[in-house]
PDB file of C-alpha atoms in Angstrom:
ATOM      1  CA  MET A   1       3.305  25.133  11.001  1.00  0.00           C
ATOM      2  CA  ALA A   2       0.745  23.226  13.542  1.00  0.00           C
ATOM      3  CA  ARG A   3      -1.285  25.253  16.050  1.00  0.00           C
ATOM      4  CA  ARG A   4       0.729  26.091  19.697  1.00  0.00           C
ATOM      5  CA  SER A   5      -0.575  25.120  22.796  1.00  0.00           C
ATOM      6  CA  SER A   6      -0.717  27.568  25.859  1.00  0.00           C
ATOM      7  CA  ASP A   7       2.693  25.364  26.933  1.00  0.00           C
ATOM      8  CA  ASP A   8       4.027  25.822  23.849  1.00  0.00           C
ATOM      9  CA  ILE A   9       3.134  30.255  23.810  1.00  0.00           C
ATOM     10  CA  ALA A  10       4.643  30.021  27.921  1.00  0.00           C
ATOM     11  CA  ALA A  11       7.861  27.920  26.393  1.00  0.00           C
ATOM     12  CA  LEU A  12       8.355  30.717  23.743  1.00  0.00           C
ATOM     13  CA  LEU A  13       7.616  33.702  25.698  1.00  0.00           C
ATOM     14  CA  ARG A  14      10.262  31.749  29.161  1.00  0.00           C
ATOM     15  CA  LYS A  15      12.970  32.540  25.177  1.00  0.00           C
ATOM     16  CA  ASP A  16      12.280  35.569  25.049  1.00  0.00           C
ATOM     17  CA  ILE A  17      12.298  36.817  28.961  1.00  0.00           C
ATOM     18  CA  SER A  18      16.000  34.950  28.947  1.00  0.00           C
ATOM     19  CA  ALA A  19      17.555  36.585  25.845  1.00  0.00           C
ATOM     20  CA  GLY A  20      15.579  39.391  26.993  1.00  0.00           C
ATOM     21  CA  THR A  21      14.272  41.089  24.272  1.00  0.00           C
ATOM     22  CA  TRP A  22      11.672  43.626  26.879  1.00  0.00           C
ATOM     23  CA  ALA A  23      14.379  43.851  28.441  1.00  0.00           C
ATOM     24  CA  GLU A  24      14.544  47.660  27.620  1.00  0.00           C
ATOM     25  CA  THR A  25      11.681  48.351  29.731  1.00  0.00           C
ATOM     26  CA  GLY A  26      10.434  44.919  31.937  1.00  0.00           C
ATOM     27  CA  ARG A  27       7.217  45.516  29.389  1.00  0.00           C
ATOM     28  CA  LEU A  28       6.357  42.564  27.160  1.00  0.00           C
ATOM     29  CA  PRO A  29       3.194  43.617  24.931  1.00  0.00           C
ATOM     30  CA  THR A  30       0.035  43.126  25.186  1.00  0.00           C
ATOM     31  CA  GLU A  31      -2.236  39.783  24.843  1.00  0.00           C
ATOM     32  CA  ARG A  32      -3.365  40.509  21.533  1.00  0.00           C
ATOM     33  CA  ASP A  33      -0.022  42.325  19.199  1.00  0.00           C
ATOM     34  CA  LEU A  34       2.292  39.037  21.231  1.00  0.00           C
ATOM     35  CA  ALA A  35      -1.586  36.263  19.676  1.00  0.00           C
ATOM     36  CA  VAL A  36      -0.004  38.157  16.326  1.00  0.00           C
ATOM     37  CA  ASP A  37       3.277  37.471  16.754  1.00  0.00           C
ATOM     38  CA  TYR A  38       2.910  33.750  18.025  1.00  0.00           C
ATOM     39  CA  ASP A  39      -0.438  33.442  15.642  1.00  0.00           C
ATOM     40  CA  VAL A  40      -2.254  31.698  18.150  1.00  0.00           C
ATOM     41  CA  ALA A  41      -6.071  33.128  20.004  1.00  0.00           C
ATOM     42  CA  ARG A  42      -5.660  35.711  22.698  1.00  0.00           C
ATOM     43  CA  ASN A  43      -6.473  33.352  24.995  1.00  0.00           C
ATOM     44  CA  THR A  44      -3.971  30.955  24.313  1.00  0.00           C
ATOM     45  CA  VAL A  45      -1.430  33.597  25.269  1.00  0.00           C
ATOM     46  CA  ARG A  46      -3.660  34.603  28.693  1.00  0.00           C
ATOM     47  CA  ARG A  47      -3.122  31.108  29.690  1.00  0.00           C
ATOM     48  CA  ALA A  48       0.971  30.814  29.148  1.00  0.00           C
ATOM     49  CA  PHE A  49       0.178  34.162  31.554  1.00  0.00           C
ATOM     50  CA  ASP A  50      -1.713  32.972  33.978  1.00  0.00           C
ATOM     51  CA  ARG A  51       1.215  30.071  34.246  1.00  0.00           C
ATOM     52  CA  LEU A  52       4.716  32.730  34.123  1.00  0.00           C
ATOM     53  CA  GLU A  53       2.807  35.092  36.153  1.00  0.00           C
ATOM     54  CA  GLU A  54       2.113  31.667  38.703  1.00  0.00           C
ATOM     55  CA  GLU A  55       6.251  31.190  38.132  1.00  0.00           C
ATOM     56  CA  GLY A  56       7.170  34.251  39.308  1.00  0.00           C
ATOM     57  CA  ILE A  57       8.371  35.063  36.023  1.00  0.00           C
ATOM     58  CA  LEU A  58       5.846  38.070  34.470  1.00  0.00           C
ATOM     59  CA  THR A  59       3.669  40.086  37.457  1.00  0.00           C
ATOM     60  CA  ARG A  60       0.841  41.500  35.900  1.00  0.00           C
ATOM     61  CA  HIS A  61      -0.926  45.341  36.345  1.00  0.00           C
ATOM     62  CA  VAL A  62      -4.795  45.996  35.626  1.00  0.00           C
ATOM     63  CA  GLY A  63      -4.446  48.893  33.680  1.00  0.00           C
ATOM     64  CA  ARG A  64      -0.213  49.242  32.814  1.00  0.00           C
ATOM     65  CA  GLY A  65       0.594  45.783  31.666  1.00  0.00           C
ATOM     66  CA  THR A  66       2.793  42.867  32.781  1.00  0.00           C
ATOM     67  CA  TYR A  67       6.315  43.053  33.494  1.00  0.00           C
ATOM     68  CA  ILE A  68       8.929  41.339  34.034  1.00  0.00           C
ATOM     69  CA  ASN A  69       9.715  40.096  37.560  1.00  0.00           C
ATOM     70  CA  THR A  70      13.310  40.950  38.036  1.00  0.00           C
ATOM     71  CA  ALA A  71      13.699  39.081  41.224  1.00  0.00           C
ATOM     72  CA  ARG A  72      13.198  36.158  39.484  1.00  0.00           C
ATOM     73  CA  ARG A  73      15.284  34.577  36.650  1.00  0.00           C
ATOM     74  CA  ASP A  74      13.731  31.353  36.351  1.00  0.00           C
ATOM     75  CA  PRO A  75      16.224  28.768  34.624  1.00  0.00           C
ATOM     76  CA  LEU A  76      14.238  26.877  32.181  1.00  0.00           C
ATOM     77  CA  ALA A  77      13.456  29.286  29.835  1.00  0.00           C
ATOM     78  CA  ASP A  78      17.894  29.645  29.195  1.00  0.00           C
ATOM     79  CA  ILE A  79      17.445  26.013  29.363  1.00  0.00           C
ATOM     80  CA  THR A  80      14.403  26.078  26.522  1.00  0.00           C
ATOM     81  CA  ALA A  81      17.107  29.159  24.703  1.00  0.00           C
ATOM     82  CA  ARG A  82      19.589  26.181  24.901  1.00  0.00           C
ATOM     83  CA  MET A  83      18.465  23.441  23.520  1.00  0.00           C
ATOM     84  CA  LEU A  84      16.838  25.054  20.056  1.00  0.00           C
ATOM     85  CA  GLY A  85      19.377  25.094  17.839  1.00  0.00           C
ATOM     86  CA  ALA A  86      19.236  21.046  18.308  1.00  0.00           C
ATOM     87  CA  SER A  87      19.479  18.461  14.967  1.00  0.00           C
ATOM     88  CA  PRO A  88      15.543  16.706  14.558  1.00  0.00           C
ATOM     89  CA  ALA A  89      18.586  13.538  14.561  1.00  0.00           C
ATOM     90  CA  ASP A  90      18.824  14.701  17.948  1.00  0.00           C
ATOM     91  CA  MET A  91      15.988  14.964  18.454  1.00  0.00           C
ATOM     92  CA  MET A  92      14.498  11.638  17.784  1.00  0.00           C
ATOM     93  CA  GLU A  93      17.688  10.289  19.630  1.00  0.00           C
ATOM     94  CA  ILE A  94      15.824  11.674  23.246  1.00  0.00           C
ATOM     95  CA  ARG A  95      12.428  10.819  21.536  1.00  0.00           C
ATOM     96  CA  MET A  96      13.911   7.311  21.258  1.00  0.00           C
ATOM     97  CA  LEU A  97      14.617   7.510  24.635  1.00  0.00           C
ATOM     98  CA  LEU A  98      11.844   8.875  26.413  1.00  0.00           C
ATOM     99  CA  GLU A  99       8.523   7.549  24.801  1.00  0.00           C
ATOM    100  CA  PRO A 100       8.179   4.417  25.026  1.00  0.00           C
ATOM    101  CA  ALA A 101       9.135   4.400  28.784  1.00  0.00           C
ATOM    102  CA  ALA A 102       6.300   7.692  28.915  1.00  0.00           C
ATOM    103  CA  ALA A 103       3.681   5.001  26.726  1.00  0.00           C
ATOM    104  CA  ALA A 104       4.206   2.013  29.061  1.00  0.00           C
ATOM    105  CA  PHE A 105       3.309   4.159  32.161  1.00  0.00           C
ATOM    106  CA  ALA A 106       0.848   5.473  30.378  1.00  0.00           C
ATOM    107  CA  ALA A 107      -1.169   2.104  30.092  1.00  0.00           C
ATOM    108  CA  THR A 108      -0.628   1.752  33.491  1.00  0.00           C
ATOM    109  CA  ASN A 109      -1.494   5.392  35.036  1.00  0.00           C
ATOM    110  CA  ALA A 110      -3.901   6.831  32.338  1.00  0.00           C
ATOM    111  CA  SER A 111      -7.792   7.427  33.574  1.00  0.00           C
ATOM    112  CA  ALA A 112     -10.650   6.389  31.642  1.00  0.00           C
ATOM    113  CA  SER A 113     -11.072  10.237  29.850  1.00  0.00           C
ATOM    114  CA  GLN A 114      -7.016  10.819  29.327  1.00  0.00           C
ATOM    115  CA  LEU A 115      -8.073   7.017  27.448  1.00  0.00           C
ATOM    116  CA  SER A 116     -10.432   9.052  25.591  1.00  0.00           C
ATOM    117  CA  ALA A 117      -8.688  12.141  24.634  1.00  0.00           C
ATOM    118  CA  ILE A 118      -5.699   9.867  23.155  1.00  0.00           C
ATOM    119  CA  GLU A 119      -8.462   8.448  20.755  1.00  0.00           C
ATOM    120  CA  LYS A 120     -10.488  10.465  19.374  1.00  0.00           C
ATOM    121  CA  ALA A 121      -6.929  12.712  18.512  1.00  0.00           C
ATOM    122  CA  HIS A 122      -6.465   9.259  16.911  1.00  0.00           C
ATOM    123  CA  GLU A 123      -9.991   9.712  15.401  1.00  0.00           C
ATOM    124  CA  LYS A 124      -8.684  13.704  14.235  1.00  0.00           C
ATOM    125  CA  ALA A 125      -6.003  12.438  13.310  1.00  0.00           C
ATOM    126  CA  ASN A 126      -7.203   9.800  11.149  1.00  0.00           C
ATOM    127  CA  ALA A 127     -10.238  11.760   9.286  1.00  0.00           C
ATOM    128  CA  ALA A 128      -7.054  14.960   8.466  1.00  0.00           C
ATOM    129  CA  GLY A 129      -7.201  16.586   5.139  1.00  0.00           C
ATOM    130  CA  ASP A 130      -3.554  17.762   5.247  1.00  0.00           C
ATOM    131  CA  MET A 131      -0.094  17.630   6.651  1.00  0.00           C
ATOM    132  CA  PRO A 132      -0.349  20.561   9.509  1.00  0.00           C
ATOM    133  CA  GLU A 133      -3.643  18.913  10.914  1.00  0.00           C
ATOM    134  CA  PHE A 134      -2.774  15.621  10.825  1.00  0.00           C
ATOM    135  CA  GLU A 135       0.920  17.181  12.417  1.00  0.00           C
ATOM    136  CA  HIS A 136      -1.603  18.988  14.734  1.00  0.00           C
ATOM    137  CA  TRP A 137      -3.099  15.597  16.277  1.00  0.00           C
ATOM    138  CA  ASP A 138      -0.054  13.576  15.944  1.00  0.00           C
ATOM    139  CA  THR A 139       1.263  15.956  18.398  1.00  0.00           C
ATOM    140  CA  GLU A 140      -1.914  15.664  20.391  1.00  0.00           C
ATOM    141  CA  LEU A 141      -1.446  12.400  20.553  1.00  0.00           C
ATOM    142  CA  HIS A 142       2.214  12.594  21.716  1.00  0.00           C
ATOM    143  CA  GLN A 143       1.427  15.288  24.441  1.00  0.00           C
ATOM    144  CA  LEU A 144      -1.714  13.182  25.833  1.00  0.00           C
ATOM    145  CA  VAL A 145       0.550   9.632  26.119  1.00  0.00           C
ATOM    146  CA  PHE A 146       3.236  11.796  28.155  1.00  0.00           C
ATOM    147  CA  GLU A 147      -0.059  12.849  30.584  1.00  0.00           C
ATOM    148  CA  CYS A 148      -0.542   9.938  30.791  1.00  0.00           C
ATOM    149  CA  SER A 149       2.432   8.493  32.547  1.00  0.00           C
ATOM    150  CA  ARG A 150       1.486  11.067  35.358  1.00  0.00           C
ATOM    151  CA  ASN A 151       5.512  12.027  36.070  1.00  0.00           C
ATOM    152  CA  ASP A 152       5.310  15.417  36.408  1.00  0.00           C
ATOM    153  CA  LEU A 153       9.017  16.045  35.304  1.00  0.00           C
ATOM    154  CA  LEU A 154       9.223  13.530  32.447  1.00  0.00           C
ATOM    155  CA  ARG A 155       6.127  15.551  30.814  1.00  0.00           C
ATOM    156  CA  GLU A 156       7.942  19.457  31.413  1.00  0.00           C
ATOM    157  CA  ILE A 157      10.598  17.639  29.464  1.00  0.00           C
ATOM    158  CA  HIS A 158       8.625  16.727  26.886  1.00  0.00           C
ATOM    159  CA  ASN A 159       6.832  20.420  26.974  1.00  0.00           C
ATOM    160  CA  ILE A 160      10.459  21.127  25.525  1.00  0.00           C
ATOM    161  CA  LEU A 161      10.506  19.634  23.797  1.00  0.00           C
ATOM    162  CA  ARG A 162       7.541  20.335  21.656  1.00  0.00           C
ATOM    163  CA  VAL A 163       8.590  23.821  21.318  1.00  0.00           C
ATOM    164  CA  LEU A 164      11.627  22.479  19.780  1.00  0.00           C
ATOM    165  CA  ARG A 165       8.966  20.536  17.280  1.00  0.00           C
ATOM    166  CA  ASN A 166       7.565  23.955  16.330  1.00  0.00           C
ATOM    167  CA  GLN A 167      10.768  24.724  14.973  1.00  0.00           C
ATOM    168  CA  PRO A 168      11.161  25.648  11.071  1.00  0.00           C
ATOM    169  CA  PRO A 169      13.810  22.854  10.495  1.00  0.00           C
ATOM    170  CA  TRP A 170      11.624  20.294  12.207  1.00  0.00           C
ATOM    171  CA  PHE A 171       8.916  21.263  10.566  1.00  0.00           C
ATOM    172  CA  GLU A 172      10.137  21.296   7.527  1.00  0.00           C
ATOM    173  CA  MET A 173      11.911  18.064   7.070  1.00  0.00           C
ATOM    174  CA  LYS A 174       8.749  16.475   8.257  1.00  0.00           C
ATOM    175  CA  LYS A 175       7.435  18.541   5.535  1.00  0.00           C
ATOM    176  CA  ARG A 176       8.969  16.864   3.418  1.00  0.00           C
ATOM    177  CA  SER A 177       8.744  13.735   4.189  1.00  0.00           C
ATOM    178  CA  PHE A 178       4.858  13.690   5.170  1.00  0.00           C
ATOM    179  CA  SER A 179       2.493  11.365   1.873  1.00  0.00           C
ATOM    180  CA  ASP A 180      -1.026  10.366   2.092  1.00  0.00           C
ATOM    181  CA  GLU A 181       0.524   6.799   1.924  1.00  0.00           C
ATOM    182  CA  ARG A 182       3.110   7.617   5.421  1.00  0.00           C
ATOM    183  CA  ARG A 183      -0.215   8.980   6.879  1.00  0.00           C
ATOM    184  CA  GLN A 184      -1.786   6.198   6.497  1.00  0.00           C
ATOM    185  CA  HIS A 185       0.602   3.852   8.331  1.00  0.00           C
ATOM    186  CA  TYR A 186       1.538   6.891  11.084  1.00  0.00           C
ATOM    187  CA  CYS A 187      -2.278   6.355  11.678  1.00  0.00           C
ATOM    188  CA  GLU A 188      -1.855   1.792  11.712  1.00  0.00           C
ATOM    189  CA  GLU A 189       0.981   2.177  14.267  1.00  0.00           C
ATOM    190  CA  HIS A 190      -1.088   4.885  16.364  1.00  0.00           C
ATOM    191  CA  ASP A 191      -3.680   1.906  15.699  1.00  0.00           C
ATOM    192  CA  ARG A 192      -1.793  -0.322  18.025  1.00  0.00           C
ATOM    193  CA  LEU A 193      -1.097   2.065  20.400  1.00  0.00           C
ATOM    194  CA  VAL A 194      -5.020   2.718  21.559  1.00  0.00           C
ATOM    195  CA  VAL A 195      -5.233  -0.817  21.180  1.00  0.00           C
ATOM    196  CA  ALA A 196      -1.768  -1.792  23.817  1.00  0.00           C
ATOM    197  CA  LEU A 197      -2.529   1.973  25.953  1.00  0.00           C
ATOM    198  CA  ARG A 198      -6.780   0.802  26.105  1.00  0.00           C
ATOM    199  CA  SER A 199      -5.862  -3.003  27.072  1.00  0.00           C
ATOM    200  CA  ARG A 200      -3.472  -1.514  29.941  1.00  0.00           C
ATOM    201  CA  LEU A 201      -0.640  -3.413  28.134  1.00  0.00           C
ATOM    202  CA  PRO A 202       2.858  -1.699  29.273  1.00  0.00           C
ATOM    203  CA  GLU A 203       5.766  -3.509  27.832  1.00  0.00           C
ATOM    204  CA  GLU A 204       2.459  -3.903  24.033  1.00  0.00           C
ATOM    205  CA  ALA A 205       2.769  -0.592  24.109  1.00  0.00           C
ATOM    206  CA  GLU A 206       6.577   0.006  24.897  1.00  0.00           C
ATOM    207  CA  ARG A 207       7.273  -1.349  21.538  1.00  0.00           C
ATOM    208  CA  ALA A 208       4.314  -0.077  19.870  1.00  0.00           C
ATOM    209  CA  MET A 209       5.765   3.347  20.944  1.00  0.00           C
ATOM    210  CA  ARG A 210       9.185   1.922  19.809  1.00  0.00           C
ATOM    211  CA  ALA A 211       7.667   0.612  15.799  1.00  0.00           C
ATOM    212  CA  HIS A 212       6.558   3.982  15.335  1.00  0.00           C
ATOM    213  CA  LEU A 213       9.394   6.411  16.274  1.00  0.00           C
ATOM    214  CA  VAL A 214      11.712   4.232  13.712  1.00  0.00           C
ATOM    215  CA  THR A 215       8.827   4.515  11.375  1.00  0.00           C
ATOM    216  CA  VAL A 216       9.348   8.124  12.113  1.00  0.00           C
ATOM    217  CA  GLN A 217      12.724   7.829  12.312  1.00  0.00           C
ATOM    218  CA  LYS A 218      13.722   6.607   9.151  1.00  0.00           C
ATOM    219  CA  ASN A 219      11.331   8.747   7.119  1.00  0.00           C
ATOM    220  CA  MET A 220      12.701  11.784   8.257  1.00  0.00           C
ATOM    221  CA  LEU A 221      15.651  10.536   8.465  1.00  0.00           C
ATOM    222  CA  GLY A 222      16.780   7.474   6.342  1.00  0.00           C
ATOM    223  CA  ARG A 223      18.090   5.737   8.970  1.00  0.00           C
TER     224      ARG A 223
END
């Protein structure tokens, strides 16, 4: 499975908190235990804790542990939990709506350092030796496009979509549809997107992203 970021872990923790996983004691497992459960590094869990503490969802007590703040209910956790059953077809329809617009915004709003980060992710995807590594950098590239849009709401919606893309049905479908030939095609489409972003051409970036997603949709869903 593609490596999860602290944003992904924060979203999963929200879901588990909303589902009442630790409601009996109100205390979360340790960073070490959660790192094992989610198969990530401890500092990834720590950053997720930092975010949820800033949101008022968690409270950390030195020497005692991390507790759910029962005075605060996080509506985003409920939304994410309800969306976990979304089908890959539904996911692609939403991506087709959101990602071309995000690419257009990014072409206008991205900083030079942000564009460099996108290019680096693109290079890493090109050099990927297997499907999980490619999937990681592919996901990173698309996430960076949303960050470059400078639209906080659009970015947060995409963070939810990232959680859904890490679910087994999506990953298994991606795995079945993956081939080296298709990876090369995806990278060529990414290249056209990166050129449009670097050239500050929003309409070209929008078209490049839409064309790429059409390819992904055909390969995954056969349509």
